[in-house]
Amino acid sequence: MSRWRTSTRSGSYTAARVIRGVGAVFALIEVLYILMILFGANPANAFFLFVQQLAVPLALFFPGLFQLGNANLDLIVNYGLAAVFWLVVTNLLARLVAR
C-alpha cells in the first residue's frame, strides 16, 4: 500500500514540475521579446515575428498598463510584469497541485 501512495505523490510532483516549466517558458518568451526589441531586432525577420506572435497574447492585459513616457521603459515594465505574472501564477498552481 505504501507503493501506491508514493506513486501518487510523485505524480503530483511531476505535474507541479510541468506547470512550473510552462510558466518558465512563458516568462522566457516575454524576456526574449523584450531583449529583441531593445537590441533592435529586424521586425521583418521570421524568428522575430514568431516570438512576437507568442509574446503579445501571453502579455495579457499588461501592455499599455503603465505609460512612463519612454517607449523602451514602457516595454520593459509592461512585458516584464507579464513575465513575473506567469512565474508567480504557475508557481502558485504548482503548489496547489503538489499538495
Tab-separated table of N, CA, C and O in Angstrom:
chain	number	residue	atom	x	y	z
A	1	MET	N	0.822	-1.185	0.000
A	1	MET	CA	0.000	0.000	0.000
A	1	MET	C	0.870	1.254	0.000
A	1	MET	O	0.474	2.256	-0.560
A	2	SER	N	2.032	1.201	0.581
A	2	SER	CA	2.893	2.373	0.587
A	2	SER	C	3.404	2.694	-0.817
A	2	SER	O	3.672	3.837	-1.133
A	3	ARG	N	3.541	1.678	-1.667
A	3	ARG	CA	3.972	1.929	-3.046
A	3	ARG	C	2.955	2.800	-3.783
A	3	ARG	O	3.306	3.673	-4.543
A	4	TRP	N	1.681	2.515	-3.587
A	4	TRP	CA	0.655	3.276	-4.273
A	4	TRP	C	0.687	4.739	-3.849
A	4	TRP	O	0.599	5.633	-4.662
A	5	ARG	N	0.853	4.980	-2.566
A	5	ARG	CA	0.915	6.355	-2.073
A	5	ARG	C	2.108	7.098	-2.650
A	5	ARG	O	2.014	8.241	-3.023
A	6	THR	N	3.239	6.429	-2.725
A	6	THR	CA	4.419	7.110	-3.258
A	6	THR	C	4.242	7.427	-4.739
A	6	THR	O	4.636	8.482	-5.175
A	7	SER	N	3.662	6.513	-5.494
A	7	SER	CA	3.497	6.772	-6.919
A	7	SER	C	2.498	7.898	-7.160
A	7	SER	O	2.659	8.699	-8.055
A	8	THR	N	1.468	7.972	-6.334
A	8	THR	CA	0.502	9.058	-6.474
A	8	THR	C	1.147	10.393	-6.120
A	8	THR	O	0.960	11.385	-6.810
A	9	ARG	N	1.944	10.381	-5.077
A	9	ARG	CA	2.601	11.618	-4.673
A	9	ARG	C	3.609	12.062	-5.735
A	9	ARG	O	3.696	13.229	-6.069
A	10	SER	N	4.379	11.139	-6.279
A	10	SER	CA	5.363	11.523	-7.285
A	10	SER	C	4.677	12.023	-8.547
A	10	SER	O	5.208	12.866	-9.253
A	11	GLY	N	3.466	11.517	-8.834
A	11	GLY	CA	2.712	12.007	-9.985
A	11	GLY	C	2.299	13.456	-9.817
A	11	GLY	O	2.352	14.243	-10.759
A	12	SER	N	1.916	13.828	-8.614
A	12	SER	CA	1.521	15.222	-8.379
A	12	SER	C	2.742	16.137	-8.441
A	12	SER	O	2.650	17.271	-8.911
A	13	TYR	N	3.888	15.635	-7.981
A	13	TYR	CA	5.106	16.438	-8.073
A	13	TYR	C	5.543	16.603	-9.530
A	13	TYR	O	6.035	17.651	-9.917
A	14	THR	N	5.339	15.572	-10.320
A	14	THR	CA	5.664	15.671	-11.737
A	14	THR	C	4.765	16.695	-12.420
A	14	THR	O	5.237	17.506	-13.217
A	15	ALA	N	3.496	16.681	-12.109
A	15	ALA	CA	2.569	17.668	-12.667
A	15	ALA	C	2.958	19.080	-12.243
A	15	ALA	O	2.906	20.019	-13.045
A	16	ALA	N	3.370	19.224	-10.992
A	16	ALA	CA	3.795	20.539	-10.499
A	16	ALA	C	5.036	21.024	-11.244
A	16	ALA	O	5.144	22.201	-11.578
A	17	ARG	N	5.959	20.109	-11.507
A	17	ARG	CA	7.168	20.482	-12.249
A	17	ARG	C	6.836	20.892	-13.675
A	17	ARG	O	7.427	21.832	-14.211
A	18	VAL	N	5.877	20.227	-14.292
A	18	VAL	CA	5.460	20.588	-15.653
A	18	VAL	C	4.825	21.970	-15.655
A	18	VAL	O	5.112	22.797	-16.537
A	19	ILE	N	3.984	22.244	-14.676
A	19	ILE	CA	3.339	23.562	-14.587
A	19	ILE	C	4.389	24.652	-14.396
A	19	ILE	O	4.327	25.700	-15.050
A	20	ARG	N	5.356	24.419	-13.521
A	20	ARG	CA	6.430	25.403	-13.331
A	20	ARG	C	7.240	25.592	-14.612
A	20	ARG	O	7.660	26.697	-14.927
A	21	GLY	N	7.459	24.510	-15.325
A	21	GLY	CA	8.198	24.589	-16.585
A	21	GLY	C	7.470	25.406	-17.629
A	21	GLY	O	8.080	26.205	-18.343
A	22	VAL	N	6.164	25.244	-17.710
A	22	VAL	CA	5.366	26.029	-18.649
A	22	VAL	C	5.445	27.510	-18.291
A	22	VAL	O	5.606	28.363	-19.167
A	23	GLY	N	5.356	27.818	-17.026
A	23	GLY	CA	5.476	29.212	-16.581
A	23	GLY	C	6.833	29.799	-16.915
A	23	GLY	O	6.941	30.952	-17.324
A	24	ALA	N	7.876	29.001	-16.753
A	24	ALA	CA	9.224	29.471	-17.070
A	24	ALA	C	9.376	29.720	-18.564
A	24	ALA	O	10.001	30.703	-18.984
A	25	VAL	N	8.786	28.863	-19.386
A	25	VAL	CA	8.849	29.063	-20.841
A	25	VAL	C	8.087	30.330	-21.235
A	25	VAL	O	8.561	31.118	-22.057
A	26	PHE	N	6.921	30.550	-20.652
A	26	PHE	CA	6.150	31.766	-20.945
A	26	PHE	C	6.938	33.010	-20.557
A	26	PHE	O	6.983	33.992	-21.300
A	27	ALA	N	7.557	32.994	-19.386
A	27	ALA	CA	8.354	34.136	-18.941
A	27	ALA	C	9.567	34.332	-19.844
A	27	ALA	O	9.926	35.473	-20.170
A	28	LEU	N	10.177	33.246	-20.280
A	28	LEU	CA	11.328	33.331	-21.176
A	28	LEU	C	10.935	33.956	-22.513
A	28	LEU	O	11.692	34.763	-23.067
A	29	ILE	N	9.776	33.634	-23.007
A	29	ILE	CA	9.293	34.233	-24.257
A	29	ILE	C	9.137	35.741	-24.088
A	29	ILE	O	9.526	36.517	-24.962
A	30	GLU	N	8.574	36.155	-22.963
A	30	GLU	CA	8.398	37.588	-22.712
A	30	GLU	C	9.751	38.297	-22.619
A	30	GLU	O	9.937	39.376	-23.205
A	31	VAL	N	10.692	37.710	-21.917
A	31	VAL	CA	12.016	38.319	-21.768
A	31	VAL	C	12.742	38.355	-23.110
A	31	VAL	O	13.391	39.352	-23.451
A	32	LEU	N	12.616	37.297	-23.894
A	32	LEU	CA	13.244	37.266	-25.210
A	32	LEU	C	12.678	38.359	-26.106
A	32	LEU	O	13.420	39.037	-26.826
A	33	TYR	N	11.380	38.577	-26.034
A	33	TYR	CA	10.750	39.643	-26.819
A	33	TYR	C	11.269	41.011	-26.383
A	33	TYR	O	11.578	41.857	-27.225
A	34	ILE	N	11.383	41.226	-25.082
A	34	ILE	CA	11.919	42.492	-24.575
A	34	ILE	C	13.331	42.716	-25.115
A	34	ILE	O	13.659	43.799	-25.622
A	35	LEU	N	14.167	41.702	-25.009
A	35	LEU	CA	15.556	41.838	-25.465
A	35	LEU	C	15.646	42.071	-26.969
A	35	LEU	O	16.470	42.875	-27.430
A	36	MET	N	14.808	41.403	-27.719
A	36	MET	CA	14.839	41.593	-29.174
A	36	MET	C	14.444	43.021	-29.555
A	36	MET	O	15.033	43.608	-30.456
A	37	ILE	N	13.465	43.571	-28.878
A	37	ILE	CA	13.051	44.956	-29.152
A	37	ILE	C	14.159	45.921	-28.726
A	37	ILE	O	14.519	46.845	-29.464
A	38	LEU	N	14.704	45.727	-27.543
A	38	LEU	CA	15.721	46.648	-27.021
A	38	LEU	C	16.981	46.651	-27.872
A	38	LEU	O	17.616	47.691	-28.050
A	39	PHE	N	17.369	45.493	-28.390
A	39	PHE	CA	18.582	45.419	-29.196
A	39	PHE	C	18.330	45.681	-30.670
A	39	PHE	O	19.234	45.569	-31.493
A	40	GLY	N	17.103	46.024	-31.029
A	40	GLY	CA	16.783	46.441	-32.385
A	40	GLY	C	16.733	45.310	-33.397
A	40	GLY	O	17.252	45.446	-34.509
A	41	ALA	N	16.109	44.218	-33.043
A	41	ALA	CA	15.974	43.102	-33.977
A	41	ALA	C	15.141	43.517	-35.184
A	41	ALA	O	14.266	44.382	-35.092
A	42	ASN	N	15.418	42.903	-36.308
A	42	ASN	CA	14.708	43.192	-37.549
A	42	ASN	C	13.270	42.705	-37.443
A	42	ASN	O	13.020	41.510	-37.334
A	43	PRO	N	12.273	43.612	-37.480
A	43	PRO	CA	10.872	43.204	-37.325
A	43	PRO	C	10.349	42.369	-38.487
A	43	PRO	O	9.293	41.758	-38.383
A	44	ALA	N	11.066	42.324	-39.613
A	44	ALA	CA	10.638	41.521	-40.751
A	44	ALA	C	11.182	40.098	-40.680
A	44	ALA	O	10.806	39.242	-41.483
A	45	ASN	N	12.052	39.820	-39.713
A	45	ASN	CA	12.649	38.501	-39.569
A	45	ASN	C	11.601	37.498	-39.090
A	45	ASN	O	10.771	37.812	-38.240
A	46	ALA	N	11.665	36.282	-39.615
A	46	ALA	CA	10.672	35.257	-39.285
A	46	ALA	C	10.737	34.870	-37.807
A	46	ALA	O	9.693	34.655	-37.175
A	47	PHE	N	11.941	34.777	-37.247
A	47	PHE	CA	12.060	34.416	-35.831
A	47	PHE	C	11.478	35.509	-34.943
A	47	PHE	O	10.776	35.219	-33.960
A	48	PHE	N	11.745	36.770	-35.290
A	48	PHE	CA	11.181	37.879	-34.526
A	48	PHE	C	9.656	37.830	-34.580
A	48	PHE	O	8.980	38.006	-33.556
A	49	LEU	N	9.103	37.591	-35.760
A	49	LEU	CA	7.645	37.528	-35.902
A	49	LEU	C	7.068	36.370	-35.092
A	49	LEU	O	6.000	36.500	-34.486
A	50	PHE	N	7.775	35.245	-35.079
A	50	PHE	CA	7.329	34.096	-34.297
A	50	PHE	C	7.296	34.428	-32.804
A	50	PHE	O	6.301	34.159	-32.121
A	51	VAL	N	8.366	35.028	-32.307
A	51	VAL	CA	8.430	35.390	-30.889
A	51	VAL	C	7.374	36.437	-30.569
A	51	VAL	O	6.699	36.372	-29.539
A	52	GLN	N	7.182	37.383	-31.458
A	52	GLN	CA	6.181	38.429	-31.242
A	52	GLN	C	4.770	37.835	-31.193
A	52	GLN	O	3.962	38.220	-30.347
A	53	GLN	N	4.490	36.890	-32.093
A	53	GLN	CA	3.169	36.268	-32.101
A	53	GLN	C	2.902	35.457	-30.839
A	53	GLN	O	1.752	35.259	-30.453
A	54	LEU	N	3.949	34.999	-30.191
A	54	LEU	CA	3.783	34.302	-28.920
A	54	LEU	C	3.720	35.280	-27.749
A	54	LEU	O	2.921	35.109	-26.831
A	55	ALA	N	4.565	36.303	-27.767
A	55	ALA	CA	4.707	37.198	-26.619
A	55	ALA	C	3.511	38.123	-26.431
A	55	ALA	O	3.098	38.369	-25.294
A	56	VAL	N	2.971	38.632	-27.496
A	56	VAL	CA	1.894	39.623	-27.364
A	56	VAL	C	0.649	39.013	-26.709
A	56	VAL	O	0.115	39.595	-25.750
A	57	PRO	N	0.159	37.851	-27.139
A	57	PRO	CA	-1.003	37.290	-26.419
A	57	PRO	C	-0.672	36.842	-24.993
A	57	PRO	O	-1.529	36.914	-24.114
A	58	LEU	N	0.559	36.394	-24.763
A	58	LEU	CA	0.934	35.962	-23.419
A	58	LEU	C	1.048	37.134	-22.450
A	58	LEU	O	1.012	36.942	-21.235
A	59	ALA	N	1.190	38.337	-22.972
A	59	ALA	CA	1.304	39.516	-22.110
A	59	ALA	C	-0.038	39.913	-21.505
A	59	ALA	O	-0.084	40.749	-20.604
A	60	LEU	N	-1.110	39.299	-21.995
A	60	LEU	CA	-2.460	39.514	-21.486
A	60	LEU	C	-2.828	40.990	-21.484
A	60	LEU	O	-2.822	41.638	-22.521
A	61	PHE	N	-3.131	41.544	-20.338
A	61	PHE	CA	-3.576	42.934	-20.217
A	61	PHE	C	-2.448	43.879	-19.824
A	61	PHE	O	-2.680	45.065	-19.617
A	62	PHE	N	-1.219	43.412	-19.747
A	62	PHE	CA	-0.122	44.240	-19.259
A	62	PHE	C	0.371	45.303	-20.242
A	62	PHE	O	0.740	46.385	-19.809
A	63	PRO	N	0.416	45.050	-21.568
A	63	PRO	CA	0.881	46.121	-22.463
A	63	PRO	C	-0.033	47.344	-22.362
A	63	PRO	O	-1.254	47.241	-22.437
A	64	GLY	N	0.561	48.492	-22.157
A	64	GLY	CA	-0.189	49.730	-22.013
A	64	GLY	C	-0.656	50.000	-20.597
A	64	GLY	O	-1.293	51.018	-20.343
A	65	LEU	N	-0.351	49.117	-19.671
A	65	LEU	CA	-0.781	49.318	-18.289
A	65	LEU	C	-0.092	50.527	-17.676
A	65	LEU	O	-0.722	51.362	-17.044
A	66	PHE	N	1.219	50.623	-17.891
A	66	PHE	CA	1.981	51.773	-17.427
A	66	PHE	C	2.547	52.507	-18.624
A	66	PHE	O	3.149	51.911	-19.503
A	67	GLN	N	2.353	53.822	-18.656
A	67	GLN	CA	2.914	54.659	-19.714
A	67	GLN	C	3.836	55.660	-19.039
A	67	GLN	O	3.390	56.641	-18.460
A	68	LEU	N	5.130	55.377	-19.140
A	68	LEU	CA	6.115	56.155	-18.406
A	68	LEU	C	6.788	57.232	-19.252
A	68	LEU	O	7.660	57.934	-18.767
A	69	GLY	N	6.406	57.344	-20.517
A	69	GLY	CA	6.970	58.386	-21.365
A	69	GLY	C	8.134	57.936	-22.222
A	69	GLY	O	8.511	58.612	-23.161
A	70	ASN	N	8.735	56.807	-21.923
A	70	ASN	CA	9.842	56.268	-22.699
A	70	ASN	C	9.392	54.911	-23.237
A	70	ASN	O	9.012	54.031	-22.464
A	71	ALA	N	9.447	54.728	-24.552
A	71	ALA	CA	8.938	53.502	-25.172
A	71	ALA	C	9.680	52.260	-24.673
A	71	ALA	O	9.055	51.228	-24.417
A	72	ASN	N	10.998	52.371	-24.527
A	72	ASN	CA	11.768	51.216	-24.062
A	72	ASN	C	11.439	50.880	-22.606
A	72	ASN	O	11.311	49.714	-22.245
A	73	LEU	N	11.305	51.889	-21.790
A	73	LEU	CA	10.972	51.664	-20.389
A	73	LEU	C	9.554	51.090	-20.250
A	73	LEU	O	9.323	50.200	-19.431
A	74	ASP	N	8.637	51.590	-21.074
A	74	ASP	CA	7.276	51.041	-21.080
A	74	ASP	C	7.295	49.554	-21.422
A	74	ASP	O	6.620	48.749	-20.785
A	75	LEU	N	8.081	49.211	-22.424
A	75	LEU	CA	8.189	47.822	-22.857
A	75	LEU	C	8.762	46.943	-21.744
A	75	LEU	O	8.228	45.872	-21.444
A	76	ILE	N	9.823	47.401	-21.122
A	76	ILE	CA	10.459	46.627	-20.054
A	76	ILE	C	9.502	46.418	-18.884
A	76	ILE	O	9.356	45.303	-18.378
A	77	VAL	N	8.833	47.475	-18.470
A	77	VAL	CA	7.945	47.386	-17.311
A	77	VAL	C	6.727	46.518	-17.614
A	77	VAL	O	6.406	45.587	-16.867
A	78	ASN	N	6.052	46.789	-18.714
A	78	ASN	CA	4.801	46.087	-19.013
A	78	ASN	C	5.022	44.606	-19.347
A	78	ASN	O	4.344	43.735	-18.799
A	79	TYR	N	5.954	44.313	-20.225
A	79	TYR	CA	6.206	42.919	-20.572
A	79	TYR	C	6.980	42.205	-19.464
A	79	TYR	O	6.833	40.994	-19.285
A	80	GLY	N	7.778	42.940	-18.718
A	80	GLY	CA	8.450	42.363	-17.565
A	80	GLY	C	7.451	41.953	-16.486
A	80	GLY	O	7.599	40.904	-15.851
A	81	LEU	N	6.429	42.772	-16.282
A	81	LEU	CA	5.367	42.406	-15.339
A	81	LEU	C	4.622	41.161	-15.801
A	81	LEU	O	4.241	40.322	-14.982
A	82	ALA	N	4.431	41.030	-17.105
A	82	ALA	CA	3.780	39.831	-17.637
A	82	ALA	C	4.629	38.597	-17.356
A	82	ALA	O	4.102	37.537	-16.983
A	83	ALA	N	5.943	38.717	-17.503
A	83	ALA	CA	6.834	37.588	-17.223
A	83	ALA	C	6.774	37.204	-15.745
A	83	ALA	O	6.673	36.019	-15.404
A	84	VAL	N	6.804	38.191	-14.871
A	84	VAL	CA	6.715	37.922	-13.433
A	84	VAL	C	5.355	37.325	-13.090
A	84	VAL	O	5.253	36.395	-12.275
A	85	PHE	N	4.315	37.814	-13.723
A	85	PHE	CA	2.967	37.284	-13.520
A	85	PHE	C	2.927	35.791	-13.819
A	85	PHE	O	2.386	35.008	-13.027
A	86	TRP	N	3.482	35.384	-14.962
A	86	TRP	CA	3.462	33.962	-15.321
A	86	TRP	C	4.254	33.123	-14.332
A	86	TRP	O	3.846	32.006	-13.996
A	87	LEU	N	5.367	33.634	-13.863
A	87	LEU	CA	6.149	32.880	-12.888
A	87	LEU	C	5.394	32.712	-11.573
A	87	LEU	O	5.370	31.622	-10.989
A	88	VAL	N	4.762	33.768	-11.107
A	88	VAL	CA	4.035	33.719	-9.832
A	88	VAL	C	2.802	32.829	-9.931
A	88	VAL	O	2.569	31.963	-9.078
A	89	VAL	N	2.014	33.011	-10.984
A	89	VAL	CA	0.767	32.243	-11.121
A	89	VAL	C	1.052	30.755	-11.275
A	89	VAL	O	0.413	29.920	-10.628
A	90	THR	N	2.009	30.407	-12.129
A	90	THR	CA	2.291	28.983	-12.319
A	90	THR	C	2.932	28.370	-11.071
A	90	THR	O	2.710	27.193	-10.788
A	91	ASN	N	3.689	29.165	-10.324
A	91	ASN	CA	4.254	28.655	-9.078
A	91	ASN	C	3.143	28.370	-8.060
A	91	ASN	O	3.168	27.348	-7.374
A	92	LEU	N	2.174	29.252	-7.974
A	92	LEU	CA	1.048	29.028	-7.068
A	92	LEU	C	0.237	27.806	-7.495
A	92	LEU	O	-0.176	26.985	-6.656
A	93	LEU	N	-0.019	27.665	-8.792
A	93	LEU	CA	-0.743	26.491	-9.283
A	93	LEU	C	0.022	25.210	-9.011
A	93	LEU	O	-0.568	24.192	-8.632
A	94	ALA	N	1.324	25.259	-9.186
A	94	ALA	CA	2.154	24.076	-8.937
A	94	ALA	C	2.108	23.682	-7.463
A	94	ALA	O	2.057	22.491	-7.135
A	95	ARG	N	2.083	24.657	-6.590
A	95	ARG	CA	1.991	24.353	-5.148
A	95	ARG	C	0.651	23.694	-4.820
A	95	ARG	O	0.590	22.779	-3.999
A	96	LEU	N	-0.415	24.167	-5.443
A	96	LEU	CA	-1.723	23.556	-5.202
A	96	LEU	C	-1.761	22.118	-5.711
A	96	LEU	O	-2.334	21.248	-5.067
A	97	VAL	N	-1.176	21.876	-6.858
A	97	VAL	CA	-1.187	20.543	-7.442
A	97	VAL	C	-0.324	19.591	-6.626
A	97	VAL	O	-0.656	18.416	-6.465
A	98	ALA	N	0.780	20.091	-6.084
A	98	ALA	CA	1.710	19.230	-5.350
A	98	ALA	C	1.187	18.789	-3.980
A	98	ALA	O	1.718	17.882	-3.380
A	99	ARG	N	0.147	19.403	-3.505
A	99	ARG	CA	-0.397	19.041	-2.189
A	99	ARG	C	-0.999	17.689	-2.186
A	99	ARG	O	-1.553	17.080	-2.886
